[in-house]
mmCIF file of C-alpha atoms in Angstrom:
data_model
loop_
_atom_site.group_PDB
_atom_site.id
_atom_site.type_symbol
_atom_site.label_atom_id
_atom_site.label_comp_id
_atom_site.label_asym_id
_atom_site.label_seq_id
_atom_site.Cartn_x
_atom_site.Cartn_y
_atom_site.Cartn_z
ATOM 1 C CA MET A 91 -0.224 -0.030 -0.228
ATOM 2 C CA SER A 92 1.159 3.552 -0.847
ATOM 3 C CA ARG A 93 2.370 6.152 1.242
ATOM 4 C CA ALA A 94 -1.009 7.874 -0.619
ATOM 5 C CA GLU A 95 -3.664 5.126 -0.156
ATOM 6 C CA ARG A 96 -2.797 4.750 3.687
ATOM 7 C CA LEU A 97 -3.816 8.777 4.301
ATOM 8 C CA PHE A 98 -7.066 8.275 2.773
ATOM 9 C CA THR A 99 -7.361 4.609 4.837
ATOM 10 C CA THR A 100 -6.333 6.459 8.920
ATOM 11 C CA ASN A 101 -8.609 5.218 11.186
ATOM 12 C CA ILE A 102 -9.732 8.042 12.503
ATOM 13 C CA ARG A 103 -11.198 7.173 16.100
ATOM 14 C CA ARG A 104 -8.645 5.227 16.779
ATOM 15 C CA LEU A 105 -5.972 8.147 15.559
ATOM 16 C CA ALA A 106 -8.525 10.916 17.790
ATOM 17 C CA LEU A 107 -7.723 8.434 21.193
ATOM 18 C CA LEU A 108 -3.975 8.462 20.628
ATOM 19 C CA THR A 109 -3.363 11.351 20.517
ATOM 20 C CA LEU A 110 -5.703 11.917 23.614
ATOM 21 C CA PRO A 111 -3.045 11.786 27.012
ATOM 22 C CA THR A 112 -2.793 9.053 28.495
ATOM 23 C CA TRP A 113 -4.421 10.260 32.143
ATOM 24 C CA LEU A 114 -8.329 11.266 29.930
ATOM 25 C CA ARG A 115 -8.143 7.835 28.176
ATOM 26 C CA ARG A 116 -10.859 7.416 30.720
ATOM 27 C CA PRO A 117 -14.790 5.965 28.948
ATOM 28 C CA LEU A 118 -16.783 9.526 29.394
ATOM 29 C CA CYS A 119 -13.314 10.999 28.160
ATOM 30 C CA GLY A 120 -13.681 8.602 24.680
ATOM 31 C CA ALA A 121 -17.600 8.904 24.622
ATOM 32 C CA LEU A 122 -17.067 12.826 24.606
ATOM 33 C CA LEU A 123 -13.839 12.437 21.894
ATOM 34 C CA PHE A 124 -15.996 10.482 19.342
ATOM 35 C CA ALA A 125 -18.638 12.535 19.370
ATOM 36 C CA GLY A 126 -17.473 15.143 18.822
ATOM 37 C CA ILE A 127 -15.137 13.562 16.023
ATOM 38 C CA THR A 128 -17.498 11.488 14.401
ATOM 39 C CA PRO A 129 -18.448 14.165 11.657
ATOM 40 C CA LEU A 130 -14.555 13.821 10.462
ATOM 41 C CA ALA A 131 -14.772 10.009 10.517
ATOM 42 C CA ARG A 132 -18.193 10.289 8.603
ATOM 43 C CA LEU A 133 -16.459 13.040 6.086
ATOM 44 C CA THR A 134 -13.521 10.549 5.457
ATOM 45 C CA GLY A 135 -15.525 7.831 4.997
ATOM 46 C CA GLU A 136 -17.053 10.135 2.156
ATOM 47 C CA LEU A 137 -14.144 11.306 1.111
ATOM 48 C CA ARG A 138 -13.093 7.285 0.836
ATOM 49 C CA ALA A 139 -15.386 6.449 -1.509
ATOM 50 C CA TYR A 140 -15.742 9.838 -3.714
ATOM 51 C CA ARG A 141 -11.677 8.515 -4.052
ATOM 52 C CA LYS A 142 -12.321 5.130 -4.838
ATOM 53 C CA GLU A 143 -15.744 6.444 -7.494
ATOM 54 C CA THR A 144 -12.944 9.182 -9.350
ATOM 55 C CA THR A 145 -9.993 6.063 -9.610
ATOM 56 C CA TYR A 146 -12.555 4.038 -10.842
ATOM 57 C CA ARG A 147 -14.208 6.319 -13.276
ATOM 58 C CA LEU A 148 -10.758 7.399 -14.398
ATOM 59 C CA THR A 149 -9.350 4.093 -14.870
ATOM 60 C CA HIS A 150 -11.642 2.616 -17.213
ATOM 61 C CA ASN A 151 -12.378 4.552 -20.698
ATOM 62 C CA GLY A 152 -14.077 4.557 -24.224
ATOM 63 C CA GLN A 153 -12.293 0.868 -25.513
ATOM 64 C CA VAL A 154 -14.871 -1.609 -25.757
ATOM 65 C CA CYS A 155 -13.643 -3.959 -23.116
ATOM 66 C CA LYS A 156 -13.619 -1.065 -20.805
ATOM 67 C CA LEU A 157 -16.892 -0.422 -22.003
ATOM 68 C CA ARG A 158 -18.669 -3.011 -21.239
ATOM 69 C CA ALA A 159 -16.339 -3.525 -18.119
ATOM 70 C CA VAL A 160 -18.417 -1.016 -16.992
ATOM 71 C CA LEU A 161 -22.440 -1.606 -18.408
ATOM 72 C CA ASN A 162 -22.045 -4.937 -17.095
ATOM 73 C CA ASP A 163 -20.856 -3.847 -13.475
ATOM 74 C CA GLU A 164 -23.902 -1.424 -13.080
ATOM 75 C CA PHE A 165 -26.755 -3.360 -14.331
ATOM 76 C CA ASP A 166 -25.709 -6.916 -15.094
ATOM 77 C CA PRO A 167 -22.527 -7.686 -12.266
ATOM 78 C CA GLU A 168 -23.683 -11.880 -12.329
ATOM 79 C CA GLU A 169 -24.303 -12.889 -15.265
ATOM 80 C CA ARG A 170 -22.535 -9.861 -17.478
ATOM 81 C CA ARG A 171 -25.193 -10.390 -20.140
ATOM 82 C CA ILE A 172 -24.609 -6.999 -22.023
ATOM 83 C CA ALA A 173 -21.835 -7.173 -24.945
ATOM 84 C CA ILE A 174 -20.737 -3.933 -27.666
ATOM 85 C CA GLU A 175 -20.694 -5.066 -31.271
ATOM 86 C CA GLU A 176 -19.014 -2.635 -33.432
ATOM 87 C CA SER A 177 -19.717 -1.328 -36.873
ATOM 88 C CA ASP A 178 -19.115 -3.312 -39.884
ATOM 89 C CA GLY A 179 -18.278 -0.203 -41.613
ATOM 90 C CA THR A 180 -20.882 0.425 -43.506
ATOM 91 C CA GLY A 181 -21.945 2.869 -41.694
ATOM 92 C CA SER A 182 -26.224 1.568 -40.994
ATOM 93 C CA LEU A 183 -27.541 0.526 -38.272
ATOM 94 C CA GLU A 184 -28.998 -2.095 -37.945
ATOM 95 C CA THR A 185 -32.029 -3.471 -35.678
ATOM 96 C CA GLY A 186 -34.754 -5.056 -37.212
ATOM 97 C CA ARG A 187 -34.592 -8.654 -38.213
ATOM 98 C CA ILE A 188 -36.057 -9.642 -41.001
ATOM 99 C CA TRP A 189 -36.177 -13.602 -43.106
ATOM 100 C CA MET A 190 -34.115 -13.485 -46.163
ATOM 101 C CA ARG A 191 -35.716 -16.828 -47.980
ATOM 102 C CA SER A 192 -32.766 -16.664 -51.175
ATOM 103 C CA GLU A 193 -30.124 -17.045 -48.527
ATOM 104 C CA GLY A 194 -32.186 -18.843 -46.009
ATOM 105 C CA LYS A 195 -30.914 -16.763 -42.570
ATOM 106 C CA TRP A 196 -32.215 -14.031 -40.224
ATOM 107 C CA VAL A 197 -30.606 -10.450 -41.777
ATOM 108 C CA MET A 198 -29.690 -7.381 -39.895
ATOM 109 C CA LEU A 199 -32.573 -4.656 -41.495
ATOM 110 C CA PRO A 200 -31.554 -0.916 -40.858
ATOM 111 C CA GLN A 201 -33.231 1.813 -40.233
ATOM 112 C CA ARG A 202 -33.391 5.937 -41.082
ATOM 113 C CA GLU A 203 -33.625 8.476 -38.242
ATOM 114 C CA ASN A 204 -36.861 8.539 -38.688
ATOM 115 C CA GLY A 205 -37.693 5.463 -37.674
ATOM 116 C CA THR A 206 -38.839 4.337 -41.629
ATOM 117 C CA ALA A 207 -36.957 1.015 -42.551
ATOM 118 C CA MET A 208 -35.192 1.433 -46.024
ATOM 119 C CA ILE A 209 -35.552 -1.974 -48.288
ATOM 120 C CA HIS A 210 -34.573 -1.427 -52.396
ATOM 121 C CA ARG A 211 -32.903 -4.301 -54.795
ATOM 122 C CA GLU A 212 -29.160 -3.068 -54.302
ATOM 123 C CA GLY A 213 -29.386 -3.541 -50.734
ATOM 124 C CA PHE A 214 -29.549 -0.485 -47.737
ATOM 125 C CA GLY A 215 -28.774 2.862 -48.226
ATOM 126 C CA GLY A 216 -29.708 5.849 -47.059
ATOM 127 C CA THR A 217 -29.194 5.251 -42.606
ATOM 128 C CA SER A 218 -27.649 7.391 -40.166
ATOM 129 C CA GLY A 219 -24.906 5.644 -39.706
ATOM 130 C CA TYR A 220 -23.506 4.032 -35.969
ATOM 131 C CA ASP A 221 -20.170 3.066 -34.818
ATOM 132 C CA PHE A 222 -21.409 0.214 -31.697
ATOM 133 C CA TRP A 223 -24.432 -0.785 -30.563
ATOM 134 C CA VAL A 224 -25.494 -1.896 -26.913
ATOM 135 C CA SER A 225 -26.662 -5.606 -26.856
ATOM 136 C CA VAL A 226 -29.257 -5.439 -23.560
ATOM 137 C CA PRO A 227 -30.781 -9.018 -23.225
ATOM 138 C CA SER A 228 -34.975 -8.106 -23.934
ATOM 139 C CA GLY A 229 -36.532 -7.535 -20.544
ATOM 140 C CA MET A 230 -33.842 -6.620 -18.883
ATOM 141 C CA LEU A 231 -33.611 -2.703 -17.884
ATOM 142 C CA ASP A 232 -37.003 -1.020 -17.284
ATOM 143 C CA ALA A 233 -37.286 2.473 -18.853
ATOM 144 C CA ASP A 234 -35.762 4.385 -16.007
ATOM 145 C CA GLU A 235 -32.700 1.780 -16.555
ATOM 146 C CA VAL A 236 -32.836 2.760 -20.288
ATOM 147 C CA ALA A 237 -32.404 6.399 -18.912
ATOM 148 C CA ARG A 238 -29.130 5.675 -16.523
ATOM 149 C CA LEU A 239 -27.534 3.195 -19.214
ATOM 150 C CA LYS A 240 -27.674 5.478 -22.196
ATOM 151 C CA ALA A 241 -26.328 8.168 -19.798
ATOM 152 C CA LEU A 242 -23.735 5.641 -18.139
ATOM 153 C CA THR A 243 -22.851 4.824 -22.097
ATOM 154 C CA ASN A 244 -22.872 8.591 -22.445
ATOM 155 C CA MET A 245 -19.875 9.083 -20.295
ATOM 156 C CA TYR A 246 -17.423 7.051 -20.674
ATOM 157 C CA LYS A 247 -17.533 6.806 -25.108
ATOM 158 C CA LEU A 248 -15.903 8.727 -27.122
ATOM 159 C CA ALA A 249 -17.767 12.117 -28.067
ATOM 160 C CA SER A 250 -17.248 11.194 -31.663
ATOM 161 C CA LYS A 251 -18.448 7.462 -31.505
ATOM 162 C CA ARG A 252 -22.709 7.249 -32.169
ATOM 163 C CA TYR A 253 -24.281 4.240 -30.713
ATOM 164 C CA ALA A 254 -27.811 2.842 -30.112
ATOM 165 C CA ILE A 255 -28.912 0.624 -28.222
ATOM 166 C CA THR A 256 -30.467 -2.988 -29.585
ATOM 167 C CA TYR A 257 -32.550 -5.556 -26.776
ATOM 168 C CA LYS A 258 -32.036 -9.998 -28.250
#
């Protein structure tokens, strides 16, 4: 443990008791001393929590692996089912799926900004473009948690990256 870490893990109650002269170390004096330093102990506890949170935020950045870790730590710590899927470089948002009889498989369907699907013979085009998708299991999050998911993703992603939330 470094010197700076030891500074933040100081036991305030023990330190106050040790600074008290030995002839005053009686139960009544100790109780009065502890009553006086309780706000300081609470503030140092809050400082430790804030420092831990800040260190966590500084060590995680917009990398895919770290963004996935942050989202799973917050919303799904046990099963860790939230995934980050990167774009294939075409710039299309794949939000829906359609069955292609000719190919015999499901194909992802992009949508325009206004929510309408764009299908024509040459393929897909005219979409808004996203850089990555946050894949969340369906039914896992309610409306409040979706807002928190968006806020957390916006905080950690790079400013130039665009994303969408998809449900599996």
